[in-house]
């Protein structure tokens, strides 16, 4: 074959950037982990923050209880950031931070940490996720209402374009939408609509200057996408996204330069489909999903991070994450995928899939636009996601969608992988929380308080100014330098901007068509209603900072479809709020959902609060609850515990109805007496 | 075993707000034993026993879904608490499915302090209603009015709902969102009774809210009813117009002959309840609507709703 017709590239492509989403316990412990990962051939950092840092609370805040250092690293001030990046040259490193509501603050801390290393801000490379619309829709770590949140984002973009030109100030995420149940069409349409909202807000914020720099702004927007196990269609989705993106750039923002029009994305592959049952099968799933984002050169990922085989069990240990890094390395260095031009070019199937997705996405984008754009359409999109997820679960329950090892091929030998005492997961030392509480208090005691007060007052003044004359990044960086804390920064802004609760989406989910099992259950609920005198009423509660709402939403919707009255108030409630609602609503049963790993602290706290309120209704719990924690929870008074392997939700409902039936006849509110707990 | 209704009623009368959740459980129940106890509870709070009408200001808030009622209640709650009023809110949720179950979503919009014992929020499903406002909601409002300073009922609907809620509320506020044409049309066409207060929500949306407010005022004027206040309110932070609304609600109550309105409401509700229970046929058996109204009109003003219905039932035989 002549050189011209060689099916190969003249030169093998360079691999994508390989990352591991990591961080836990303390800044120091996470720094050690990062340095080891870099030694193993990882080529960029991906920082996981703990939930208090993500939602703007210090470790000693009441709302941080049980969450400090759990699912990520706690970063309260510039000292923590310096420790996290200690010995890592920030002029060379490319750092991705999964940070949203508090993104401006964490970027400021990063800039100050670089300053302390002698690195100027214009040299910094990396990404702040900074996508608030998807926090409202799927991820839950928001802090401020929509309008001021969009202002913060626009300010960050405006600032970085000017001063930190190699920084990706925002990563528009479709990843989390798929994790919340989105179909490929929804994933594309909502991510693109979101990007439009951000770009429009930025253009408006930049005013006159906007016309000059919009081209660069557009070029700095990158995406964070998902890839599920239906990897052929998923690849088509990425091709469709790059077509839409280019179109958007040309038509809506008048971008000319081809470099700026390129659809740049990083990936975390699908985790929602990773199972608790036979968890070793997750490795196959992860490999196939990685193919979706690497096979076709025209739509290949810039950066990849992969979940671990034990995703549905709990937090991965360094060894588990190493396994996932090695998957990427085998793909990049052993296989031949990097040796070819785009292998799907000219494929009829691929073209057909892409045009199908484009049609669907354009239609759905038009619906969002009719609602007035992505910010105004949050409630609509949330409802649509909950409904898609309801449908996904229905297909799995009915067996229409096969999940190997879960709803089919369930018989299994004992697994040696989960045989250790901890059940094959990382358990963060609960004592660390107290240490972090001490640490932040002594930080506050030792700094120049008047400098901090001044800086925060300046921040408040800039935020209060209705015209927004000053870019909020300026006083934010000044506050970081002065030694303010994460909680102080966010409280200052909360006081000006107010707080917000995102819509829950559950009211809009369609009712499931009752199959035999559900009809039977409804009849049972009617019988129970006779006995109780009232329709069985359930409170579905989400204590703590945990934003994993999927499970609670689907439980709420199914409880309704079983014939119950359901009170669901959304995420991020305190134990006291849950207890007050249970009491006032006169519910017959309380269902708590926790996936963040803080169940050991928060479930007993809710039970105590219920007891103090005089509520005797039984409590059931669901979520990521490791086997070894079930017995202590039951001792604390929990009647039943459910985990992802209990995928048949109607069956869970039947248990709950039975549980309520067993206690029927007793009043659910007894003032001043102790809870009877488990049934 | 049923809770002791008379004891709970007495506690509410003594303004022991902690008795409210258990009282509501009883009032909502259809179990025969509970209904008896609930009747005993309500008797403890009848005008005769109270020696007058229950002291609370009972407010009905009604309007189309999505108009911003629950969010407005959240803002009102804080305004009332700041003035030291205890507040009970009954949210009647429209969501209800063939399964009979419902997702009660209003509560999620109302921001409250769980440590504040001066607040109670209770959600019920509209699905249970037969004709009028859920029987239990009316009874609940009546009972809570003996204990709280303010009792609010949130219901959904235009054209019918205000009439139903007027059977229990001293003041009816109809909530409209900017551009909400239904209410305007219904008012003009006389399908809807003129509410005591009209609220245009989402004032932060600007021009369109102002225009809606202007259109409503104009419609009221042309109907010769310029006394009704039309207020524009924004419930999201930074809220605006909320204190003015609190004042307007209070001004309406101050002008009102509460005893007369409550008495008329009880009589009208008794007729509604009787008709739901016994149908048109039952109504004929007592000599028709006018005769029933005459019977009710002659009744002791201290009787509670249940006693009035029982009176009509006695005249059946
Ligand atoms: C989807 C997902 C997400 C989505 C959540 C979308 C949403 N709106 O819910 C997104 C991408 C946003 C997300 C984000 C994060 N996630 Co996540 N996520 C998952 C994942 C993959 C699936 C969870 C899920 O939704 N399953 C589907 C639902 C239907 O199942 P379920 O909730 O388990 O519910 C079932 C049962 O548990 C039970 N149940 C659940 N609740 C209730 C309640 C009642 C009353 C009853 C009766 C039953 C019941 O019944 C359900 C039916 O089967 C899990 C891993 C896994 N595969 O399980 C990780 C996982 C939960 N996430 C994890 C982490 C760490 C995070 C982050 C905190 C990461 C970070 N540092 O930022 C973030 C932040 C989120 C936040 N704000 O709190 C960890 C938690 C670790 C731990 N517990 O120790 C997990 C376990 C992954 C891992 N191994 O690291 N995540
Ligand atoms: N912009 C704006 N939106 C509001 C306001 N009040 C309510 N909303 C929004 O309107 C929607 C419906 O509100 P809700 O209180 O649930 O309405 P309800 O169905 O009448 O109870 C929600 O998305 C609210 O956030 C307001 O004052 N301004
Ligand atoms: Mg409402």
PDB file of N, CA, C and O in Angstrom, chain B residues 82-130:
ATOM      1  N   UNK B  82     -41.872  37.179  62.805  1.00  0.00           N
ATOM      2  CA  UNK B  82     -41.166  38.385  63.237  1.00  0.00           C
ATOM      3  C   UNK B  82     -42.103  39.288  64.045  1.00  0.00           C
ATOM      4  O   UNK B  82     -41.660  40.040  64.903  1.00  0.00           O
ATOM      5  N   UNK B  83     -43.408  39.193  63.792  1.00  0.00           N
ATOM      6  CA  UNK B  83     -44.382  39.975  64.562  1.00  0.00           C
ATOM      7  C   UNK B  83     -44.898  39.183  65.759  1.00  0.00           C
ATOM      8  O   UNK B  83     -45.889  39.573  66.391  1.00  0.00           O
ATOM      9  N   UNK B  84     -44.281  38.036  66.002  1.00  0.00           N
ATOM     10  CA  UNK B  84     -44.634  37.276  67.210  1.00  0.00           C
ATOM     11  C   UNK B  84     -45.892  36.434  67.099  1.00  0.00           C
ATOM     12  O   UNK B  84     -46.398  35.921  68.096  1.00  0.00           O
ATOM     13  N   UNK B  85     -46.417  36.236  65.894  1.00  0.00           N
ATOM     14  CA  UNK B  85     -47.624  35.419  65.735  1.00  0.00           C
ATOM     15  C   UNK B  85     -47.263  33.953  65.592  1.00  0.00           C
ATOM     16  O   UNK B  85     -46.307  33.619  64.897  1.00  0.00           O
ATOM     17  N   UNK B  86     -48.045  33.082  66.212  1.00  0.00           N
ATOM     18  CA  UNK B  86     -47.882  31.650  65.948  1.00  0.00           C
ATOM     19  C   UNK B  86     -48.684  31.324  64.684  1.00  0.00           C
ATOM     20  O   UNK B  86     -49.728  31.931  64.430  1.00  0.00           O
ATOM     21  N   UNK B  87     -48.162  30.382  63.908  1.00  0.00           N
ATOM     22  CA  UNK B  87     -48.741  30.151  62.579  1.00  0.00           C
ATOM     23  C   UNK B  87     -48.928  28.658  62.293  1.00  0.00           C
ATOM     24  O   UNK B  87     -48.013  27.863  62.490  1.00  0.00           O
ATOM     25  N   UNK B  88     -50.122  28.299  61.840  1.00  0.00           N
ATOM     26  CA  UNK B  88     -50.358  26.939  61.337  1.00  0.00           C
ATOM     27  C   UNK B  88     -50.688  27.033  59.858  1.00  0.00           C
ATOM     28  O   UNK B  88     -51.460  27.904  59.455  1.00  0.00           O
ATOM     29  N   UNK B  89     -50.082  26.152  59.065  1.00  0.00           N
ATOM     30  CA  UNK B  89     -50.346  26.157  57.628  1.00  0.00           C
ATOM     31  C   UNK B  89     -50.850  24.795  57.190  1.00  0.00           C
ATOM     32  O   UNK B  89     -50.219  23.778  57.476  1.00  0.00           O
ATOM     33  N   UNK B  90     -51.971  24.800  56.497  1.00  0.00           N
ATOM     34  CA  UNK B  90     -52.517  23.562  55.959  1.00  0.00           C
ATOM     35  C   UNK B  90     -52.395  23.633  54.447  1.00  0.00           C
ATOM     36  O   UNK B  90     -53.024  24.486  53.820  1.00  0.00           O
ATOM     37  N   UNK B  91     -51.560  22.764  53.888  1.00  0.00           N
ATOM     38  CA  UNK B  91     -51.362  22.785  52.446  1.00  0.00           C
ATOM     39  C   UNK B  91     -52.150  21.640  51.836  1.00  0.00           C
ATOM     40  O   UNK B  91     -51.893  20.478  52.122  1.00  0.00           O
ATOM     41  N   UNK B  92     -53.128  21.999  51.026  1.00  0.00           N
ATOM     42  CA  UNK B  92     -53.926  20.971  50.363  1.00  0.00           C
ATOM     43  C   UNK B  92     -53.351  20.788  48.970  1.00  0.00           C
ATOM     44  O   UNK B  92     -53.471  21.655  48.111  1.00  0.00           O
ATOM     45  N   UNK B  93     -52.670  19.680  48.773  1.00  0.00           N
ATOM     46  CA  UNK B  93     -51.903  19.469  47.548  1.00  0.00           C
ATOM     47  C   UNK B  93     -52.762  18.842  46.462  1.00  0.00           C
ATOM     48  O   UNK B  93     -53.478  17.889  46.716  1.00  0.00           O
ATOM     49  N   UNK B  94     -52.676  19.412  45.264  1.00  0.00           N
ATOM     50  CA  UNK B  94     -53.529  18.887  44.199  1.00  0.00           C
ATOM     51  C   UNK B  94     -53.059  17.559  43.640  1.00  0.00           C
ATOM     52  O   UNK B  94     -53.814  16.851  42.999  1.00  0.00           O
ATOM     53  N   UNK B  95     -51.773  17.233  43.863  1.00  0.00           N
ATOM     54  CA  UNK B  95     -51.244  16.060  43.182  1.00  0.00           C
ATOM     55  C   UNK B  95     -51.879  14.810  43.727  1.00  0.00           C
ATOM     56  O   UNK B  95     -51.911  14.580  44.914  1.00  0.00           O
ATOM     57  N   UNK B  96     -52.421  14.033  42.853  1.00  0.00           N
ATOM     58  CA  UNK B  96     -53.062  12.804  43.285  1.00  0.00           C
ATOM     59  C   UNK B  96     -53.183  11.933  42.050  1.00  0.00           C
ATOM     60  O   UNK B  96     -53.427  12.422  40.964  1.00  0.00           O
ATOM     61  N   UNK B  97     -53.000  10.661  42.244  1.00  0.00           N
ATOM     62  CA  UNK B  97     -52.960   9.778  41.080  1.00  0.00           C
ATOM     63  C   UNK B  97     -54.043   8.723  41.182  1.00  0.00           C
ATOM     64  O   UNK B  97     -54.660   8.550  42.211  1.00  0.00           O
ATOM     65  N   UNK B  98     -54.177   8.003  40.103  1.00  0.00           N
ATOM     66  CA  UNK B  98     -55.153   6.918  40.121  1.00  0.00           C
ATOM     67  C   UNK B  98     -54.876   5.945  41.262  1.00  0.00           C
ATOM     68  O   UNK B  98     -55.761   5.327  41.805  1.00  0.00           O
ATOM     69  N   UNK B  99     -53.601   5.804  41.588  1.00  0.00           N
ATOM     70  CA  UNK B  99     -53.259   4.881  42.662  1.00  0.00           C
ATOM     71  C   UNK B  99     -53.844   5.346  43.987  1.00  0.00           C
ATOM     72  O   UNK B  99     -53.892   4.606  44.945  1.00  0.00           O
ATOM     73  N   UNK B 100     -54.282   6.626  44.027  1.00  0.00           N
ATOM     74  CA  UNK B 100     -54.774   7.162  45.296  1.00  0.00           C
ATOM     75  C   UNK B 100     -53.676   7.824  46.091  1.00  0.00           C
ATOM     76  O   UNK B 100     -53.936   8.618  46.964  1.00  0.00           O
ATOM     77  N   UNK B 101     -52.433   7.503  45.778  1.00  0.00           N
ATOM     78  CA  UNK B 101     -51.318   8.096  46.514  1.00  0.00           C
ATOM     79  C   UNK B 101     -51.033   9.500  46.009  1.00  0.00           C
ATOM     80  O   UNK B 101     -51.525   9.910  44.965  1.00  0.00           O
ATOM     81  N   UNK B 102     -50.241  10.228  46.758  1.00  0.00           N
ATOM     82  CA  UNK B 102     -49.919  11.572  46.301  1.00  0.00           C
ATOM     83  C   UNK B 102     -48.547  11.983  46.809  1.00  0.00           C
ATOM     84  O   UNK B 102     -48.069  11.491  47.827  1.00  0.00           O
ATOM     85  N   UNK B 103     -47.933  12.883  46.051  1.00  0.00           N
ATOM     86  CA  UNK B 103     -46.663  13.453  46.464  1.00  0.00           C
ATOM     87  C   UNK B 103     -46.932  14.857  46.953  1.00  0.00           C
ATOM     88  O   UNK B 103     -47.343  15.727  46.193  1.00  0.00           O
ATOM     89  N   UNK B 104     -46.737  15.063  48.224  1.00  0.00           N
ATOM     90  CA  UNK B 104     -47.105  16.331  48.827  1.00  0.00           C
ATOM     91  C   UNK B 104     -45.898  17.260  48.764  1.00  0.00           C
ATOM     92  O   UNK B 104     -44.961  17.124  49.536  1.00  0.00           O
ATOM     93  N   UNK B 105     -45.925  18.178  47.813  1.00  0.00           N
ATOM     94  CA  UNK B 105     -44.706  18.929  47.500  1.00  0.00           C
ATOM     95  C   UNK B 105     -44.630  20.325  48.086  1.00  0.00           C
ATOM     96  O   UNK B 105     -43.595  20.976  48.016  1.00  0.00           O
ATOM     97  N   UNK B 106     -45.719  20.823  48.662  1.00  0.00           N
ATOM     98  CA  UNK B 106     -45.707  22.220  49.109  1.00  0.00           C
ATOM     99  C   UNK B 106     -44.702  22.467  50.219  1.00  0.00           C
ATOM    100  O   UNK B 106     -44.035  23.488  50.263  1.00  0.00           O
ATOM    101  N   UNK B 107     -44.613  21.501  51.122  1.00  0.00           N
ATOM    102  CA  UNK B 107     -43.778  21.666  52.294  1.00  0.00           C
ATOM    103  C   UNK B 107     -42.327  22.014  51.933  1.00  0.00           C
ATOM    104  O   UNK B 107     -41.665  22.784  52.631  1.00  0.00           O
ATOM    105  N   UNK B 108     -41.863  21.415  50.831  1.00  0.00           N
ATOM    106  CA  UNK B 108     -40.471  21.620  50.422  1.00  0.00           C
ATOM    107  C   UNK B 108     -40.178  23.092  50.138  1.00  0.00           C
ATOM    108  O   UNK B 108     -39.039  23.530  50.197  1.00  0.00           O
ATOM    109  N   UNK B 109     -41.208  23.868  49.823  1.00  0.00           N
ATOM    110  CA  UNK B 109     -41.003  25.278  49.478  1.00  0.00           C
ATOM    111  C   UNK B 109     -41.003  26.179  50.706  1.00  0.00           C
ATOM    112  O   UNK B 109     -40.708  27.349  50.610  1.00  0.00           O
ATOM    113  N   UNK B 110     -41.462  25.625  51.822  1.00  0.00           N
ATOM    114  CA  UNK B 110     -41.632  26.480  52.990  1.00  0.00           C
ATOM    115  C   UNK B 110     -40.458  26.289  53.934  1.00  0.00           C
ATOM    116  O   UNK B 110     -40.217  25.202  54.450  1.00  0.00           O
ATOM    117  N   UNK B 111     -39.735  27.362  54.105  1.00  0.00           N
ATOM    118  CA  UNK B 111     -38.528  27.335  54.899  1.00  0.00           C
ATOM    119  C   UNK B 111     -38.914  27.643  56.357  1.00  0.00           C
ATOM    120  O   UNK B 111     -39.485  28.692  56.636  1.00  0.00           O
ATOM    121  N   UNK B 112     -38.645  26.695  57.248  1.00  0.00           N
ATOM    122  CA  UNK B 112     -39.023  26.944  58.639  1.00  0.00           C
ATOM    123  C   UNK B 112     -37.914  26.496  59.571  1.00  0.00           C
ATOM    124  O   UNK B 112     -37.080  25.676  59.211  1.00  0.00           O
ATOM    125  N   UNK B 113     -37.923  27.050  60.775  1.00  0.00           N
ATOM    126  CA  UNK B 113     -36.917  26.684  61.772  1.00  0.00           C
ATOM    127  C   UNK B 113     -37.472  25.532  62.596  1.00  0.00           C
ATOM    128  O   UNK B 113     -38.492  25.687  63.273  1.00  0.00           O
ATOM    129  N   UNK B 114     -36.826  24.373  62.561  1.00  0.00           N
ATOM    130  CA  UNK B 114     -37.390  23.210  63.244  1.00  0.00           C
ATOM    131  C   UNK B 114     -37.462  23.389  64.762  1.00  0.00           C
ATOM    132  O   UNK B 114     -38.227  22.706  65.427  1.00  0.00           O
ATOM    133  N   UNK B 115     -36.668  24.327  65.278  1.00  0.00           N
ATOM    134  CA  UNK B 115     -36.689  24.525  66.723  1.00  0.00           C
ATOM    135  C   UNK B 115     -37.825  25.467  67.136  1.00  0.00           C
ATOM    136  O   UNK B 115     -38.093  25.634  68.321  1.00  0.00           O
ATOM    137  N   UNK B 116     -38.492  26.050  66.173  1.00  0.00           N
ATOM    138  CA  UNK B 116     -39.551  27.016  66.469  1.00  0.00           C
ATOM    139  C   UNK B 116     -40.873  26.286  66.701  1.00  0.00           C
ATOM    140  O   UNK B 116     -41.493  25.803  65.764  1.00  0.00           O
ATOM    141  N   UNK B 117     -41.310  26.227  67.950  1.00  0.00           N
ATOM    142  CA  UNK B 117     -42.527  25.465  68.247  1.00  0.00           C
ATOM    143  C   UNK B 117     -43.785  26.274  67.941  1.00  0.00           C
ATOM    144  O   UNK B 117     -44.889  25.781  68.085  1.00  0.00           O
ATOM    145  N   UNK B 118     -43.611  27.505  67.471  1.00  0.00           N
ATOM    146  CA  UNK B 118     -44.766  28.328  67.141  1.00  0.00           C
ATOM    147  C   UNK B 118     -45.240  28.153  65.709  1.00  0.00           C
ATOM    148  O   UNK B 118     -46.047  28.937  65.216  1.00  0.00           O
ATOM    149  N   UNK B 119     -44.721  27.128  65.037  1.00  0.00           N
ATOM    150  CA  UNK B 119     -45.067  26.903  63.632  1.00  0.00           C
ATOM    151  C   UNK B 119     -45.515  25.467  63.431  1.00  0.00           C
ATOM    152  O   UNK B 119     -44.929  24.537  64.001  1.00  0.00           O
ATOM    153  N   UNK B 120     -46.534  25.283  62.628  1.00  0.00           N
ATOM    154  CA  UNK B 120     -46.938  23.936  62.240  1.00  0.00           C
ATOM    155  C   UNK B 120     -47.290  23.956  60.764  1.00  0.00           C
ATOM    156  O   UNK B 120     -48.029  24.836  60.308  1.00  0.00           O
ATOM    157  N   UNK B 121     -46.742  22.991  60.016  1.00  0.00           N
ATOM    158  CA  UNK B 121     -47.058  22.875  58.591  1.00  0.00           C
ATOM    159  C   UNK B 121     -47.559  21.468  58.351  1.00  0.00           C
ATOM    160  O   UNK B 121     -46.899  20.492  58.743  1.00  0.00           O
ATOM    161  N   UNK B 122     -48.703  21.352  57.757  1.00  0.00           N
ATOM    162  CA  UNK B 122     -49.276  20.029  57.531  1.00  0.00           C
ATOM    163  C   UNK B 122     -49.764  19.924  56.094  1.00  0.00           C
ATOM    164  O   UNK B 122     -50.477  20.804  55.603  1.00  0.00           O
ATOM    165  N   UNK B 123     -49.385  18.850  55.410  1.00  0.00           N
ATOM    166  CA  UNK B 123     -49.811  18.675  54.022  1.00  0.00           C
ATOM    167  C   UNK B 123     -50.878  17.591  53.942  1.00  0.00           C
ATOM    168  O   UNK B 123     -50.761  16.568  54.610  1.00  0.00           O
ATOM    169  N   UNK B 124     -51.875  17.841  53.114  1.00  0.00           N
ATOM    170  CA  UNK B 124     -52.837  16.772  52.851  1.00  0.00           C
ATOM    171  C   UNK B 124     -53.108  16.717  51.364  1.00  0.00           C
ATOM    172  O   UNK B 124     -52.874  17.683  50.642  1.00  0.00           O
ATOM    173  N   UNK B 125     -53.629  15.587  50.936  1.00  0.00           N
ATOM    174  CA  UNK B 125     -53.897  15.404  49.524  1.00  0.00           C
ATOM    175  C   UNK B 125     -55.316  15.845  49.206  1.00  0.00           C
ATOM    176  O   UNK B 125     -56.247  15.538  49.928  1.00  0.00           O
ATOM    177  N   UNK B 126     -55.433  16.584  48.105  1.00  0.00           N
ATOM    178  CA  UNK B 126     -56.765  17.027  47.698  1.00  0.00           C
ATOM    179  C   UNK B 126     -57.579  15.843  47.195  1.00  0.00           C
ATOM    180  O   UNK B 126     -58.784  15.927  47.061  1.00  0.00           O
ATOM    181  N   UNK B 127     -56.895  14.759  46.911  1.00  0.00           N
ATOM    182  CA  UNK B 127     -57.554  13.584  46.353  1.00  0.00           C
ATOM    183  C   UNK B 127     -58.723  13.078  47.182  1.00  0.00           C
ATOM    184  O   UNK B 127     -59.661  12.482  46.661  1.00  0.00           O
ATOM    185  N   UNK B 128     -58.663  13.332  48.466  1.00  0.00           N
ATOM    186  CA  UNK B 128     -59.689  12.799  49.354  1.00  0.00           C
ATOM    187  C   UNK B 128     -60.970  13.612  49.284  1.00  0.00           C
ATOM    188  O   UNK B 128     -61.975  13.244  49.860  1.00  0.00           O
ATOM    189  N   UNK B 129     -60.917  14.763  48.630  1.00  0.00           N
ATOM    190  CA  UNK B 129     -62.076  15.637  48.757  1.00  0.00           C
ATOM    191  C   UNK B 129     -63.259  15.153  47.931  1.00  0.00           C
ATOM    192  O   UNK B 129     -63.145  14.666  46.830  1.00  0.00           O
ATOM    193  N   UNK B 130     -64.411  15.314  48.501  1.00  0.00           N
ATOM    194  CA  UNK B 130     -65.650  14.985  47.835  1.00  0.00           C
ATOM    195  C   UNK B 130     -66.399  16.292  47.727  1.00  0.00           C
ATOM    196  O   UNK B 130     -66.939  16.789  48.702  1.00  0.00           O
TER     197      UNK B 130
END
